[in-house]
mmCIF file of C-alpha atoms in Angstrom:
data_model
loop_
_atom_site.group_PDB
_atom_site.id
_atom_site.type_symbol
_atom_site.label_atom_id
_atom_site.label_comp_id
_atom_site.label_asym_id
_atom_site.label_seq_id
_atom_site.Cartn_x
_atom_site.Cartn_y
_atom_site.Cartn_z
ATOM 1 C CA MET A 1 71.343 67.265 72.622
ATOM 2 C CA THR A 2 67.895 68.633 72.950
ATOM 3 C CA LYS A 3 67.707 72.036 71.309
ATOM 4 C CA ILE A 4 65.269 74.418 72.981
ATOM 5 C CA ALA A 5 64.199 77.976 71.797
ATOM 6 C CA ILE A 6 63.804 80.362 74.769
ATOM 7 C CA SER A 7 61.688 83.420 73.996
ATOM 8 C CA ILE A 8 63.206 86.183 76.246
ATOM 9 C CA GLY A 9 59.937 87.566 77.762
ATOM 10 C CA ASP A 10 59.485 91.316 78.741
ATOM 11 C CA LEU A 11 63.017 92.862 78.772
ATOM 12 C CA ASN A 12 61.934 95.305 81.456
ATOM 13 C CA GLY A 13 61.440 92.444 83.836
ATOM 14 C CA ILE A 14 63.593 89.574 85.332
ATOM 15 C CA GLY A 15 63.512 87.161 82.487
ATOM 16 C CA ILE A 16 66.866 88.224 80.919
ATOM 17 C CA GLN A 17 68.668 88.010 84.392
ATOM 18 C CA LEU A 18 67.374 84.390 84.859
ATOM 19 C CA ALA A 19 68.547 83.492 81.322
ATOM 20 C CA LEU A 20 72.056 85.040 81.844
ATOM 21 C CA GLU A 21 72.643 83.703 85.402
ATOM 22 C CA ASN A 22 71.480 80.180 84.725
ATOM 23 C CA HIS A 23 73.030 79.623 81.283
ATOM 24 C CA LYS A 24 75.882 77.423 82.596
ATOM 25 C CA GLU A 25 73.374 75.249 84.581
ATOM 26 C CA ILE A 26 70.782 74.765 81.873
ATOM 27 C CA LYS A 27 73.434 73.930 79.067
ATOM 28 C CA LYS A 28 74.170 70.634 80.923
ATOM 29 C CA TYR A 29 70.783 69.402 79.829
ATOM 30 C CA ILE A 30 69.855 71.298 76.614
ATOM 31 C CA GLU A 31 71.154 73.419 73.959
ATOM 32 C CA PRO A 32 69.412 76.705 74.397
ATOM 33 C CA LEU A 33 68.851 79.290 71.604
ATOM 34 C CA TYR A 34 67.816 82.612 73.018
ATOM 35 C CA CYS A 35 65.263 84.670 71.139
ATOM 36 C CA ILE A 36 67.068 87.929 71.499
ATOM 37 C CA ASP A 37 69.362 89.858 69.346
ATOM 38 C CA GLU A 38 72.901 91.002 70.345
ATOM 39 C CA VAL A 39 72.028 94.666 70.565
ATOM 40 C CA MET A 40 69.280 94.140 73.181
ATOM 41 C CA LEU A 41 71.194 91.530 74.949
ATOM 42 C CA LYS A 42 74.274 93.913 75.367
ATOM 43 C CA GLU A 43 71.947 96.612 76.767
ATOM 44 C CA ALA A 44 70.418 94.232 79.239
ATOM 45 C CA SER A 45 73.728 92.798 80.111
ATOM 46 C CA LYS A 46 75.119 96.291 80.858
ATOM 47 C CA LEU A 47 72.182 97.430 82.880
ATOM 48 C CA LEU A 48 72.428 94.181 85.006
ATOM 49 C CA GLY A 49 76.173 94.201 85.274
ATOM 50 C CA LEU A 50 76.207 90.456 84.172
ATOM 51 C CA PRO A 51 78.682 89.171 81.673
ATOM 52 C CA ILE A 52 77.404 87.441 78.464
ATOM 53 C CA PRO A 53 78.619 83.948 78.262
ATOM 54 C CA SER A 54 80.804 83.320 75.248
ATOM 55 C CA ASP A 55 78.354 80.461 74.120
ATOM 56 C CA PHE A 56 75.158 82.365 74.698
ATOM 57 C CA GLN A 57 73.481 81.626 71.354
ATOM 58 C CA THR A 58 71.192 84.214 69.958
ATOM 59 C CA VAL A 59 69.241 85.016 66.845
ATOM 60 C CA ASN A 60 69.197 87.731 64.258
ATOM 61 C CA LYS A 61 67.138 90.882 64.847
ATOM 62 C CA ILE A 62 63.899 90.292 66.576
ATOM 63 C CA ALA A 63 62.200 93.644 66.502
ATOM 64 C CA LYS A 64 63.073 97.295 66.590
ATOM 65 C CA LYS A 65 65.576 98.200 69.221
ATOM 66 C CA PHE A 66 64.180 100.071 72.336
ATOM 67 C CA THR A 67 65.502 101.549 75.387
ATOM 68 C CA ILE A 68 64.955 99.030 78.453
ATOM 69 C CA GLU A 69 63.053 100.791 81.267
ATOM 70 C CA PRO A 70 63.439 98.586 84.290
ATOM 71 C CA SER A 71 60.270 97.621 86.035
ATOM 72 C CA LYS A 72 57.934 99.771 83.563
ATOM 73 C CA VAL A 73 55.018 98.573 81.470
ATOM 74 C CA THR A 74 55.747 99.832 77.882
ATOM 75 C CA LYS A 75 54.537 99.248 74.434
ATOM 76 C CA GLU A 76 57.950 98.760 73.128
ATOM 77 C CA ALA A 77 58.813 95.981 75.527
ATOM 78 C CA GLY A 78 55.558 94.374 74.585
ATOM 79 C CA VAL A 79 56.376 94.473 70.832
ATOM 80 C CA TYR A 80 59.763 92.923 71.513
ATOM 81 C CA SER A 81 58.606 90.149 73.868
ATOM 82 C CA PHE A 82 55.847 89.168 71.420
ATOM 83 C CA ALA A 83 58.356 89.197 68.576
ATOM 84 C CA SER A 84 60.681 86.978 70.603
ATOM 85 C CA PHE A 85 57.725 84.521 71.131
ATOM 86 C CA LEU A 86 56.831 84.378 67.502
ATOM 87 C CA LYS A 87 60.473 83.693 66.587
ATOM 88 C CA ALA A 88 60.502 80.786 69.130
ATOM 89 C CA VAL A 89 57.303 79.313 67.427
ATOM 90 C CA GLU A 90 58.776 79.776 63.970
ATOM 91 C CA LEU A 91 61.758 77.838 64.913
ATOM 92 C CA ALA A 92 59.582 75.053 66.364
ATOM 93 C CA LYS A 93 57.411 74.986 63.264
ATOM 94 C CA GLN A 94 60.504 74.693 61.021
ATOM 95 C CA GLN A 95 61.713 71.845 63.362
ATOM 96 C CA GLU A 96 64.836 73.810 64.071
ATOM 97 C CA VAL A 97 64.331 73.275 67.827
ATOM 98 C CA ASP A 98 62.849 70.427 69.784
ATOM 99 C CA GLY A 99 60.666 72.517 72.188
ATOM 100 C CA ILE A 100 59.864 76.080 73.431
ATOM 101 C CA MET A 101 60.451 77.657 76.836
ATOM 102 C CA THR A 102 58.937 81.037 77.327
ATOM 103 C CA LEU A 103 60.140 83.617 79.917
ATOM 104 C CA PRO A 104 57.526 85.891 81.523
ATOM 105 C CA ILE A 105 55.688 88.521 79.568
ATOM 106 C CA HIS A 106 53.552 91.374 80.749
ATOM 107 C CA LYS A 107 49.889 90.964 79.570
ATOM 108 C CA LYS A 108 49.396 94.748 79.595
ATOM 109 C CA ALA A 109 52.510 95.419 77.563
ATOM 110 C CA TRP A 110 51.157 92.950 74.856
ATOM 111 C CA GLU A 111 47.913 94.934 74.974
ATOM 112 C CA MET A 112 49.628 98.293 74.588
ATOM 113 C CA ALA A 113 51.569 96.699 71.746
ATOM 114 C CA GLY A 114 48.374 95.846 69.849
ATOM 115 C CA VAL A 115 48.602 91.967 70.512
ATOM 116 C CA SER A 116 45.156 90.538 70.703
ATOM 117 C CA PHE A 117 46.110 87.424 72.757
ATOM 118 C CA LYS A 118 45.826 87.257 76.629
ATOM 119 C CA GLY A 119 48.908 85.235 76.934
ATOM 120 C CA HIS A 120 51.180 82.634 75.423
ATOM 121 C CA THR A 121 48.555 79.729 75.565
ATOM 122 C CA ASP A 122 45.882 81.778 73.721
ATOM 123 C CA ALA A 123 48.443 82.590 71.035
ATOM 124 C CA LEU A 124 49.643 78.961 70.740
ATOM 125 C CA ARG A 125 46.190 77.645 70.186
ATOM 126 C CA GLU A 126 45.862 80.100 67.070
ATOM 127 C CA LEU A 127 49.484 79.548 65.855
ATOM 128 C CA PHE A 128 49.255 75.737 65.859
ATOM 129 C CA PHE A 129 45.594 75.447 65.034
ATOM 130 C CA ALA A 130 45.213 73.239 68.138
ATOM 131 C CA PRO A 131 43.334 73.314 71.364
ATOM 132 C CA ALA A 132 46.113 73.768 73.728
ATOM 133 C CA ILE A 133 45.573 72.757 77.435
ATOM 134 C CA MET A 134 47.173 74.883 80.205
ATOM 135 C CA MET A 135 48.571 72.779 83.002
ATOM 136 C CA LEU A 136 50.515 74.101 85.875
ATOM 137 C CA GLY A 137 52.493 72.628 88.729
ATOM 138 C CA CYS A 138 55.185 70.176 89.642
ATOM 139 C CA PRO A 139 55.679 66.439 90.067
ATOM 140 C CA LYS A 140 53.895 66.609 93.389
ATOM 141 C CA MET A 141 50.722 68.176 91.935
ATOM 142 C CA TYR A 142 49.602 69.296 88.539
ATOM 143 C CA VAL A 143 46.500 71.322 87.852
ATOM 144 C CA ALA A 144 44.738 71.626 84.389
ATOM 145 C CA LEU A 145 42.437 74.619 83.796
ATOM 146 C CA TYR A 146 39.312 74.072 81.774
ATOM 147 C CA THR A 147 38.787 77.868 81.646
ATOM 148 C CA GLU A 148 41.535 80.298 81.959
ATOM 149 C CA HIS A 149 41.721 83.946 81.615
ATOM 150 C CA ILE A 150 38.106 84.786 81.608
ATOM 151 C CA PRO A 151 35.813 86.786 83.935
ATOM 152 C CA LEU A 152 34.320 84.636 86.623
ATOM 153 C CA ASN A 153 30.843 85.491 85.387
ATOM 154 C CA GLN A 154 31.426 83.684 82.219
ATOM 155 C CA VAL A 155 32.718 80.412 83.773
ATOM 156 C CA THR A 156 29.168 78.904 84.285
ATOM 157 C CA LYS A 157 28.269 79.334 80.571
ATOM 158 C CA GLU A 158 31.505 77.596 79.695
ATOM 159 C CA ILE A 159 30.754 74.564 82.017
ATOM 160 C CA GLN A 160 27.216 74.188 80.369
ATOM 161 C CA ASN A 161 28.959 73.561 77.117
ATOM 162 C CA VAL A 162 29.060 69.803 77.708
ATOM 163 C CA GLU A 163 30.515 68.895 74.392
ATOM 164 C CA LYS A 164 33.525 71.226 74.867
ATOM 165 C CA LEU A 165 34.053 70.234 78.401
ATOM 166 C CA SER A 166 34.014 66.420 77.551
ATOM 167 C CA MET A 167 36.524 66.926 74.698
ATOM 168 C CA PHE A 168 38.794 68.905 77.149
ATOM 169 C CA LEU A 169 38.668 65.888 79.563
ATOM 170 C CA ILE A 170 39.375 63.388 76.768
ATOM 171 C CA ASP A 171 42.281 65.498 75.400
ATOM 172 C CA PHE A 172 43.803 65.950 78.895
ATOM 173 C CA TYR A 173 43.582 62.335 79.671
ATOM 174 C CA GLU A 174 45.318 61.489 76.361
ATOM 175 C CA ASN A 175 48.250 63.873 77.151
ATOM 176 C CA ILE A 176 48.948 62.656 80.533
ATOM 177 C CA LYS A 177 47.965 59.159 80.654
ATOM 178 C CA GLU A 178 51.410 57.639 80.513
ATOM 179 C CA LYS A 179 52.229 59.570 83.544
ATOM 180 C CA LEU A 180 49.357 58.128 85.741
ATOM 181 C CA LYS A 181 49.991 54.968 88.055
ATOM 182 C CA LYS A 182 47.856 51.965 87.627
ATOM 183 C CA ASP A 183 44.248 52.673 88.504
ATOM 184 C CA GLU A 184 45.126 56.235 89.403
ATOM 185 C CA ARG A 185 42.278 58.628 89.005
ATOM 186 C CA ILE A 186 42.295 62.471 87.989
ATOM 187 C CA GLY A 187 40.754 64.731 90.537
ATOM 188 C CA LEU A 188 37.733 66.582 88.889
ATOM 189 C CA LEU A 189 36.635 69.570 90.602
ATOM 190 C CA GLY A 190 33.063 70.754 91.141
ATOM 191 C CA VAL A 191 32.460 74.444 90.957
ATOM 192 C CA ASN A 192 29.836 75.395 93.574
ATOM 193 C CA PRO A 193 30.615 75.348 97.310
ATOM 194 C CA HIS A 194 30.048 71.712 98.625
ATOM 195 C CA ALA A 195 29.990 70.752 94.866
ATOM 196 C CA GLY A 196 26.402 71.982 94.764
ATOM 197 C CA ASP A 197 25.190 69.653 97.571
ATOM 198 C CA ASP A 198 22.965 67.889 94.956
ATOM 199 C CA GLY A 199 21.537 70.954 93.445
ATOM 200 C CA VAL A 200 20.995 72.933 96.694
ATOM 201 C CA LEU A 201 23.718 75.350 96.036
ATOM 202 C CA GLY A 202 23.697 75.317 92.217
ATOM 203 C CA ASP A 203 23.309 72.788 89.366
ATOM 204 C CA GLU A 204 26.520 73.293 87.389
ATOM 205 C CA GLU A 205 27.809 69.980 88.626
ATOM 206 C CA LYS A 206 25.363 68.057 86.512
ATOM 207 C CA TYR A 207 26.946 69.426 83.394
ATOM 208 C CA ILE A 208 30.350 68.323 84.719
ATOM 209 C CA VAL A 209 28.983 64.870 85.510
ATOM 210 C CA LYS A 210 27.529 64.551 81.947
ATOM 211 C CA ALA A 211 30.772 65.579 80.362
ATOM 212 C CA ARG A 212 32.601 63.121 82.532
ATOM 213 C CA GLU A 213 30.346 60.343 81.293
ATOM 214 C CA ILE A 214 30.805 61.242 77.634
ATOM 215 C CA ALA A 215 34.593 61.345 78.166
ATOM 216 C CA HIS A 216 34.666 57.933 79.794
ATOM 217 C CA ARG A 217 32.693 56.416 76.941
ATOM 218 C CA GLU A 218 35.142 57.626 74.592
ATOM 219 C CA ILE A 219 38.284 56.777 76.702
ATOM 220 C CA GLY A 220 36.787 53.284 77.423
ATOM 221 C CA LYS A 221 37.152 53.341 81.217
ATOM 222 C CA GLU A 222 36.613 55.591 84.278
ATOM 223 C CA VAL A 223 39.608 57.875 84.959
ATOM 224 C CA TYR A 224 38.022 60.934 86.478
ATOM 225 C CA THR A 225 36.486 61.201 89.864
ATOM 226 C CA LEU A 226 32.944 62.480 90.473
ATOM 227 C CA PRO A 227 33.001 66.258 90.911
ATOM 228 C CA LEU A 228 35.055 66.840 94.162
ATOM 229 C CA VAL A 229 34.160 69.461 96.807
ATOM 230 C CA PRO A 230 36.446 72.365 95.816
ATOM 231 C CA ASP A 231 37.402 73.460 99.346
ATOM 232 C CA VAL A 232 38.833 70.025 100.214
ATOM 233 C CA ALA A 233 40.070 68.758 96.944
ATOM 234 C CA PHE A 234 43.675 69.956 97.771
ATOM 235 C CA THR A 235 43.872 68.880 101.418
ATOM 236 C CA PRO A 236 46.756 66.598 102.312
ATOM 237 C CA ASN A 237 44.585 63.355 102.142
ATOM 238 C CA SER A 238 43.279 64.207 98.853
ATOM 239 C CA ARG A 239 46.683 64.881 97.411
ATOM 240 C CA ARG A 240 47.895 61.462 98.594
ATOM 241 C CA LYS A 241 45.306 60.014 96.243
ATOM 242 C CA TYR A 242 45.468 62.432 93.351
ATOM 243 C CA HIS A 243 48.304 64.361 91.857
ATOM 244 C CA TYR A 244 46.485 65.444 88.576
ATOM 245 C CA PHE A 245 43.443 67.716 88.945
ATOM 246 C CA VAL A 246 41.186 69.558 86.604
ATOM 247 C CA ALA A 247 39.921 72.879 87.838
ATOM 248 C CA MET A 248 36.814 74.616 86.255
ATOM 249 C CA TYR A 249 38.428 78.014 86.565
ATOM 250 C CA HIS A 250 41.689 79.884 86.957
ATOM 251 C CA ASP A 251 41.908 80.846 90.629
ATOM 252 C CA GLN A 252 40.151 77.708 91.792
ATOM 253 C CA GLY A 253 43.269 75.634 90.680
ATOM 254 C CA LEU A 254 45.966 78.131 91.006
ATOM 255 C CA ALA A 255 45.415 79.515 94.360
ATOM 256 C CA PRO A 256 46.150 76.341 96.122
ATOM 257 C CA LEU A 257 48.767 75.298 93.678
ATOM 258 C CA LYS A 258 50.806 78.489 94.282
ATOM 259 C CA ALA A 259 50.212 78.428 98.047
ATOM 260 C CA LEU A 260 51.633 74.954 98.125
ATOM 261 C CA TYR A 261 54.353 74.955 95.437
ATOM 262 C CA PHE A 262 54.773 78.557 94.115
ATOM 263 C CA ASP A 263 58.629 78.482 93.912
ATOM 264 C CA GLU A 264 58.851 75.186 92.015
ATOM 265 C CA GLY A 265 55.744 75.178 89.719
ATOM 266 C CA ILE A 266 55.847 75.475 86.057
ATOM 267 C CA ASN A 267 53.482 76.214 83.185
ATOM 268 C CA ILE A 268 52.984 73.471 80.469
ATOM 269 C CA SER A 269 51.118 73.674 77.191
ATOM 270 C CA LEU A 270 49.666 70.298 76.380
ATOM 271 C CA ASN A 271 47.802 69.084 73.235
ATOM 272 C CA LEU A 272 50.274 70.833 70.859
ATOM 273 C CA PRO A 273 52.573 69.463 68.043
ATOM 274 C CA VAL A 274 55.485 70.871 70.139
ATOM 275 C CA VAL A 275 56.347 70.859 73.914
ATOM 276 C CA ARG A 276 56.151 74.290 75.612
ATOM 277 C CA THR A 277 56.977 75.125 79.132
ATOM 278 C CA SER A 278 57.290 78.438 81.109
ATOM 279 C CA VAL A 279 58.130 79.689 84.479
ATOM 280 C CA ASP A 280 55.054 80.043 86.783
ATOM 281 C CA HIS A 281 55.726 83.501 87.898
ATOM 282 C CA GLY A 282 55.551 87.002 86.335
ATOM 283 C CA THR A 283 57.932 89.713 85.403
ATOM 284 C CA ALA A 284 58.678 90.610 89.101
ATOM 285 C CA PHE A 285 59.004 94.388 88.338
ATOM 286 C CA ASP A 286 59.447 95.050 91.956
ATOM 287 C CA ILE A 287 63.016 93.357 91.909
ATOM 288 C CA ALA A 288 63.919 93.736 88.075
ATOM 289 C CA TYR A 289 67.449 95.197 87.619
ATOM 290 C CA LYS A 290 67.919 95.787 91.276
ATOM 291 C CA GLY A 291 70.623 93.191 91.972
ATOM 292 C CA ALA A 292 68.181 90.841 93.827
ATOM 293 C CA LYS A 293 68.992 87.196 94.100
ATOM 294 C CA LEU A 294 66.489 85.440 91.946
ATOM 295 C CA ASN A 295 64.806 82.096 92.848
ATOM 296 C CA ASN A 296 65.560 79.988 89.711
ATOM 297 C CA LEU A 297 63.780 76.843 90.767
ATOM 298 C CA SER A 298 60.742 77.317 88.383
ATOM 299 C CA TYR A 299 63.066 78.250 85.575
ATOM 300 C CA ILE A 300 65.299 74.965 86.120
ATOM 301 C CA ASN A 301 62.280 72.895 86.454
ATOM 302 C CA ALA A 302 60.660 74.135 83.388
ATOM 303 C CA VAL A 303 63.997 73.475 81.379
ATOM 304 C CA ASN A 304 64.148 69.886 82.877
ATOM 305 C CA TYR A 305 60.620 69.101 81.840
ATOM 306 C CA LEU A 306 61.564 69.820 78.318
ATOM 307 C CA TRP A 307 64.841 67.853 78.612
ATOM 308 C CA LEU A 308 62.970 64.802 79.920
ATOM 309 C CA LYS A 309 59.987 65.045 77.487
ATOM 310 C CA SER A 310 62.197 65.317 74.339
#
């Protein structure tokens, strides 16, 4: 059976509740190894009022024990969640597991803990020395992000790096080509309103077109559309033609995705030597440890992706 390391995320949030409540369901598909030690697991279990399944497999000490403070951003929780993630990566590198599933972290807690990475994908690039690609979505629609967690005023500069953009397009295609139907194109978004209207509203599209041309020469065929007008790229008619898209910046791709498929979407790291997925939601501090009924669809979908991929 596929063995998956599950990093436990921020213990002040909902991740551990998801893990405990859904253990029986996910073990039908995978053998989960939870990157949490027994001391912290027992504390979380007690606070949640949830039993620990007898076959809930954990690892040895992750990091220094701390007091869980539900719904609070703390340095200690940041230290632990990063250490849990590093343990999952270590297990993957040692080929003790077949993939990695990450539960939600809090980026501010990582920052408070002295972690320099903005999130999991940034860290995976450095830890695996590979240009990881962030793709989010569900089988109905996937969106890959050319730029991720950078200020909006830096996006234009990144788009003008034609060599980097063309390599991104090549790598993304190579990672998803087996999923494409015959003659199916990938929707490539412009960045300006009306995709620039031939330079009337900006000229960044000319860099996107050039990168597209370079990518097609390397790939050997045309697989990307010309830059799509961003405000109609995700309309029902467009989504009937394309179900993989490349967005130039974070909110351009994720705002429509989350409006359409928030509950079922997942985060996938492509272009790595190991498959990694995550839920596409945050720590949900507003409902953590409050007895709330959690929507588990993103969690189950992330696990199923690993099961089908392995």
